[in-house]
Coordinates of C-alpha atoms in Angstrom, one line a residue:
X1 CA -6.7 8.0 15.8
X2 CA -5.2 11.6 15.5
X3 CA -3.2 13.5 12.9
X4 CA 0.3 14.4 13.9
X5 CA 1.6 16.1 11.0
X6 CA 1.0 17.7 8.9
X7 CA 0.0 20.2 11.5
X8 CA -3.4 22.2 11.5
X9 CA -3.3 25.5 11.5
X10 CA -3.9 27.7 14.0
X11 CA -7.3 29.4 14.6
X12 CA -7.3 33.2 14.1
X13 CA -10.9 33.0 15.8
X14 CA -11.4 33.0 19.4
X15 CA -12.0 29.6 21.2
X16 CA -15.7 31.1 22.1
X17 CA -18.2 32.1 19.5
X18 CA -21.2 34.1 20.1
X19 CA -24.6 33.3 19.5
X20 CA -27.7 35.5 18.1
X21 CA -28.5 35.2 21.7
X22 CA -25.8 37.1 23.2
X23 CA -24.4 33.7 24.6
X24 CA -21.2 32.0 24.1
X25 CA -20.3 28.2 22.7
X26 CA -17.2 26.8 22.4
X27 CA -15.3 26.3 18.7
X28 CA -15.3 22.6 18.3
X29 CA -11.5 21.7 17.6
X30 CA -11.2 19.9 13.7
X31 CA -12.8 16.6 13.6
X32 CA -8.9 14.4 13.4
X33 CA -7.7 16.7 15.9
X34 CA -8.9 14.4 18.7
X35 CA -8.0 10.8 19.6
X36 CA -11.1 9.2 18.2
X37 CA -11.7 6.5 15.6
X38 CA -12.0 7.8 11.8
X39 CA -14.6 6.1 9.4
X40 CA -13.3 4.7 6.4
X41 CA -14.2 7.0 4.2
X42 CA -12.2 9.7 6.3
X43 CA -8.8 7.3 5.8
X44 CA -9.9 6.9 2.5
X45 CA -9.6 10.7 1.6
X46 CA -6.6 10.4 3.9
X47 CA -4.7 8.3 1.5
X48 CA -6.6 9.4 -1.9
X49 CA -3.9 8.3 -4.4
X50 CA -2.4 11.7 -6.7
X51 CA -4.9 12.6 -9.5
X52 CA -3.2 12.0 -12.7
X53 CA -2.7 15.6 -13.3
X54 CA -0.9 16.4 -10.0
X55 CA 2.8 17.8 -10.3
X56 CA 3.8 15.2 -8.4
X57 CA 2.8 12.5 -10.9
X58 CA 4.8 14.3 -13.8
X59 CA 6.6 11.3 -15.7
X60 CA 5.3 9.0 -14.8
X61 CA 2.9 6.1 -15.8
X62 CA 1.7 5.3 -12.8
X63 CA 1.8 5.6 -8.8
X64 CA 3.5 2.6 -7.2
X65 CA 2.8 2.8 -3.4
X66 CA 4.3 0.3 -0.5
X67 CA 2.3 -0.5 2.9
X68 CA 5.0 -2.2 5.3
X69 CA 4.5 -2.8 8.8
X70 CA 8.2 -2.5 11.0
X71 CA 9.0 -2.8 14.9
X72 CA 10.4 -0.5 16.8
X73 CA 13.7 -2.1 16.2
X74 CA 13.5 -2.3 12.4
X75 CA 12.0 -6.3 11.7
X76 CA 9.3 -6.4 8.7
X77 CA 8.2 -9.6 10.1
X78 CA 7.6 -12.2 13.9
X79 CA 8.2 -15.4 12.8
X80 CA 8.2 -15.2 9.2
X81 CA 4.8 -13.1 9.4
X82 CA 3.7 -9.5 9.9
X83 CA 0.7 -10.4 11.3
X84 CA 2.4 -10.7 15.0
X85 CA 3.6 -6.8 14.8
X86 CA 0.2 -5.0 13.4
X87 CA -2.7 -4.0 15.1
X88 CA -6.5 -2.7 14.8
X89 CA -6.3 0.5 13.4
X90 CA -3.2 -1.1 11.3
X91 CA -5.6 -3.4 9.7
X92 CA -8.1 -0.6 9.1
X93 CA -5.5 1.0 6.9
X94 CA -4.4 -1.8 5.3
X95 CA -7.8 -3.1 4.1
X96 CA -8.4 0.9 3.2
X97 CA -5.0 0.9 1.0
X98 CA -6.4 -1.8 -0.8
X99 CA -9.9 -0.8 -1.3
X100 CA -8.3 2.1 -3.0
X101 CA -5.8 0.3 -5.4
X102 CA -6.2 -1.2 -9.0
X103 CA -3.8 -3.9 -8.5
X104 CA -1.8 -4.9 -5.5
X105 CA 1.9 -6.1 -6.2
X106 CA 3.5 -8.8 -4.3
X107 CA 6.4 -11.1 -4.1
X108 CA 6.3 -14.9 -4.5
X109 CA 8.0 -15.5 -1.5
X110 CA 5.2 -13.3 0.4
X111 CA 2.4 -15.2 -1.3
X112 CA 3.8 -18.4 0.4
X113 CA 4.3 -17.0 3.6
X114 CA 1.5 -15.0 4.2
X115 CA -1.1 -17.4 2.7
X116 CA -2.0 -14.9 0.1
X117 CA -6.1 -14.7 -1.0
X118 CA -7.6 -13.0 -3.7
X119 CA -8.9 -9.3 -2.9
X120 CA -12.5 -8.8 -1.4
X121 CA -14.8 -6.2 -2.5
X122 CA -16.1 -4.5 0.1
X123 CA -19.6 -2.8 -0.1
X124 CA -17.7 0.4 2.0
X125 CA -15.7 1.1 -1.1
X126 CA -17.9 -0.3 -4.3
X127 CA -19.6 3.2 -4.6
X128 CA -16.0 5.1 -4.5
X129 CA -14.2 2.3 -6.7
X130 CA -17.1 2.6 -9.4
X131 CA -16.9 6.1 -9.8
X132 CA -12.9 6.1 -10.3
X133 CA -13.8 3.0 -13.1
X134 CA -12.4 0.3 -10.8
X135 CA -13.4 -3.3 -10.8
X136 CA -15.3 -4.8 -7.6
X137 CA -11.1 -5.4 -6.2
X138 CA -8.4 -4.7 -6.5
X139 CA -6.2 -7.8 -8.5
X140 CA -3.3 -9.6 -7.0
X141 CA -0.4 -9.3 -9.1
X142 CA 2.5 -11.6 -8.3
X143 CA 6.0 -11.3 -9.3
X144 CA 8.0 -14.4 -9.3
X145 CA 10.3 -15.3 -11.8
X146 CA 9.9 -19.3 -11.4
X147 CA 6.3 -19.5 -11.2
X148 CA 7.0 -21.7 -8.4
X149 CA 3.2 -21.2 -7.8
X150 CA 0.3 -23.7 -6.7
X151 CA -2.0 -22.9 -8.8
X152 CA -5.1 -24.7 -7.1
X153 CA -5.2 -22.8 -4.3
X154 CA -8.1 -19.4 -4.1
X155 CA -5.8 -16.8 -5.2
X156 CA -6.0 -18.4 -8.6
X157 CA -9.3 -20.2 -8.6
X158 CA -11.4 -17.8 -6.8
X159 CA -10.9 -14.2 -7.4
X160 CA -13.1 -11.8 -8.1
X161 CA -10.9 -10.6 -11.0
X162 CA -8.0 -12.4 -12.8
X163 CA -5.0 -13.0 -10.6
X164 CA -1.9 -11.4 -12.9
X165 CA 1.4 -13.1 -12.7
X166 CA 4.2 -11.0 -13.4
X167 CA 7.6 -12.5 -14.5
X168 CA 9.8 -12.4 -17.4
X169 CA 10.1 -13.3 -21.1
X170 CA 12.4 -16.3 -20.2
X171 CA 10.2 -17.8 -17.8
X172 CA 9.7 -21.6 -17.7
X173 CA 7.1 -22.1 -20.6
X174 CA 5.5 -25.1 -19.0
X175 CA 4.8 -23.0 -15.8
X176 CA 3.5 -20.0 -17.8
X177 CA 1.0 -22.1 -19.9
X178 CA -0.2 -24.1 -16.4
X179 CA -0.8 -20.3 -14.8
X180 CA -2.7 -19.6 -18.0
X181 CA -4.9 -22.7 -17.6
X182 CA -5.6 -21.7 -13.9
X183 CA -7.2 -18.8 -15.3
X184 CA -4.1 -16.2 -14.4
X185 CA -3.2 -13.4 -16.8
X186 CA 0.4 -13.9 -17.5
X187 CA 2.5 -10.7 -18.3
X188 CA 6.0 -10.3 -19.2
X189 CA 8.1 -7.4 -17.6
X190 CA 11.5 -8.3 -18.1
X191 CA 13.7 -9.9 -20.9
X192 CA 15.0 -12.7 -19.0
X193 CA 13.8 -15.2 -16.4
X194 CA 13.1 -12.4 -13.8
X195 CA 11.1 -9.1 -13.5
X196 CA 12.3 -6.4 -14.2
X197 CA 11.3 -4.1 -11.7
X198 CA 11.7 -0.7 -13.5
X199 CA 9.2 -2.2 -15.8
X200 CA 6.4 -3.2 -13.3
X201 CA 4.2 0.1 -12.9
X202 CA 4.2 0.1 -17.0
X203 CA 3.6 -3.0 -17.6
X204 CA 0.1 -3.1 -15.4
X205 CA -0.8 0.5 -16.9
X206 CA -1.0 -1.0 -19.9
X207 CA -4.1 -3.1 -18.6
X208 CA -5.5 -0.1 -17.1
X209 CA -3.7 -0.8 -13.3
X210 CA -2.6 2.7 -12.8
X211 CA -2.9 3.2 -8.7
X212 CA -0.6 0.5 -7.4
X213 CA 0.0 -1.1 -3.9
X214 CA 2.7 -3.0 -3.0
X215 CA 2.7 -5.4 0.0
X216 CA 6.4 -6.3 -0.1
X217 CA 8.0 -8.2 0.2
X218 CA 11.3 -7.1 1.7
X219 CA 13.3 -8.2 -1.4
X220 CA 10.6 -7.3 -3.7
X221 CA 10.5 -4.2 -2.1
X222 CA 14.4 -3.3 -2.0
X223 CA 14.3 -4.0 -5.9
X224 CA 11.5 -1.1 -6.7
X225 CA 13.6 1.3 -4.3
X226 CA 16.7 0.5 -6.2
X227 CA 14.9 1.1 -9.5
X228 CA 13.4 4.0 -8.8
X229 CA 9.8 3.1 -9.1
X230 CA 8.9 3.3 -5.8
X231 CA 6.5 6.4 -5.3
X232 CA 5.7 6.5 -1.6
X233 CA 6.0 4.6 1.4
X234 CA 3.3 4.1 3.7
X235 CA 5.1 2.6 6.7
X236 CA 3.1 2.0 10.1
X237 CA 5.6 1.8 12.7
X238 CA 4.7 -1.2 15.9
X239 CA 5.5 0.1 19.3
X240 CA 6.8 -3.3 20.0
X241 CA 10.2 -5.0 20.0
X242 CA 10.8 -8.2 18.3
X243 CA 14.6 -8.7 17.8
X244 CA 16.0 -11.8 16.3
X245 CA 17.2 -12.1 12.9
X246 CA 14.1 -10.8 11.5
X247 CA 14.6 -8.4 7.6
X248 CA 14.3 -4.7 7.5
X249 CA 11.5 -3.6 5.6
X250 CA 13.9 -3.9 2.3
X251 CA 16.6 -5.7 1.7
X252 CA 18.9 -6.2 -1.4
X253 CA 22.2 -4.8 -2.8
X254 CA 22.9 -1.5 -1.3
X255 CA 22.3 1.8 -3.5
X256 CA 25.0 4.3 -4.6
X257 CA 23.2 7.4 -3.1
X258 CA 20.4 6.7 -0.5
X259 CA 17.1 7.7 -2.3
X260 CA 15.4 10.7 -0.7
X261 CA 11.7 10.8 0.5
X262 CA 9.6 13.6 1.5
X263 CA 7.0 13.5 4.7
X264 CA 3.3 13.9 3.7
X265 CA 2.0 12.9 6.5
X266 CA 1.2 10.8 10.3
X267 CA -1.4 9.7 12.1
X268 CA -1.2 7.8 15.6
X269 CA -3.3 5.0 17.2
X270 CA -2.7 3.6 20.3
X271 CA 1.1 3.9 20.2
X272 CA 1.2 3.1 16.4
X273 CA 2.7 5.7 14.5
X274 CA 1.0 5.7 10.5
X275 CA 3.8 7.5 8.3
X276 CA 3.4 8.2 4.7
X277 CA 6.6 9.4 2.7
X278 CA 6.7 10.6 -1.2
X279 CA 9.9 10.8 -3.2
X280 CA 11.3 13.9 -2.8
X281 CA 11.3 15.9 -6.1
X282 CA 13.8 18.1 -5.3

């Protein structure tokens, strides 16, 4: 893996140094300047979620981030899964993105398709998530406005920390009481049957689920765009084609003005290009 941008800057010193000795060594070039695999804790600083004090972070209650995985020629998913277009170094991230994250928000729909599990812990990132007052994983928080959930499968009756299951004040009360009873923490962010997503990141701050992850998806994801709670975009582009009638990363209603977002950074791996975007402030 190698950084692409932002770009280092260039050394004022010479590419030789001398020793007490009178001879010369070579400078070694920065460590993610070369093609060579990072350690997890290196990606980890990489994608460090904004500390609450950062500019950046002014307004608002919490940081809502999205990890999507896209072919060349814009599908989200193969085959109704995005496991056929990622890769090693794409899985690196995406376990690292959620070792990071209080509470990672996903669609129903998703959840079905994907087979969703609860969140591991993993020993790599217990000493880093303790220090930032994290629980052993991050949870799994899905939004569905039907509960049109089964609720015996691991996500529910396994986790390491209470599945949440976001939906709306209207929702089906029988559904909402059999999510309770499968040990799921039920929260309310809308008024009607449905989410509403403009309420998501504060409704899960209120529980303490400040650094958020969102996994799509493509609906899901089109909504927070639309409602301005998406934060940033971490988008690993495949250097494969899939064509078909495979979704764009987001889909839903289209927006008045097309939301600008700012490049922080990308990193490249065997033809995969790791981009992260921000909202642009400006």
């Amino acid at each position: 893996m190698r950084r692409l941008y932002p770009p280092f800057a260039q050394p004022t010193a010479p590419s030789v140094t001398a020793r007490e000795d009178g001879n010369t060594v070579p400078v070694p070039a920065p460590a993610d300047a070369s093609d060579r695999e990072w350690s997890l804790d290196e990606l980890a600083e990489a994608y460090a979620y904004p500390a609450a004090d950062d500019p950046v972070r002014a307004g608002r209650t919490g940081w809502l981030r999205a990890n999507m995985v896209s072919s060349m020629d814009g599908a989200a998913h193969h085959d109704g899964r995005s496991q056929p277009l990622s890769g090693a170094a794409d899985m690196r991230i995406f376990g690292v993105l959620r070792g990071l994250a209080d509470a990672v928000v996903v669609g129903a729909e998703t959840v079905r398709q994907e087979g969703y599990r609860p969140a591991r812990a993993r020993e790599a990132f217990a000493a880093r998530r303790a220090a930032a007052g994290q629980g052993p994983a991050p949870a799994i928080a899905v939004v569905t406005a039907g509960l049109r959930l089964d609720f015996t499968l691991p996500l529910f009756t396994e986790p390491l920390v209470p599945t949440v299951v976001l939906t709306g004040a209207g929702a089906p009360s029988d559904r909402v009481d059999e999510a309770r009873a499968a040990g799921a923490e039920v929260l309310f962010a809308g008024e009607g049957i449905g989410v509403d997503p403009a309420r998501v990141t504060a409704v899960l701050a209120e529980r303490g689920h400040t650094r958020l992850l969102t996994e799509g998806g493509p609906s899901l994801l089109g909504q927070f765009a639309a409602a301005d709670a998406l934060d940033e975009m971490c988008l690993s582009l495949a250097p494969v084609v899939a064509v078909g009638a495979a979704p764009r990363i987001m889909s839903g209603p289209e927006v008045a003005v097309p939301e600008r977002f700012a490049l922080a950074a990308v990193l490249e791996e065997a033809g995969f290009l790791f981009t992260r975007y921000r909202r642009s402030r400006q």
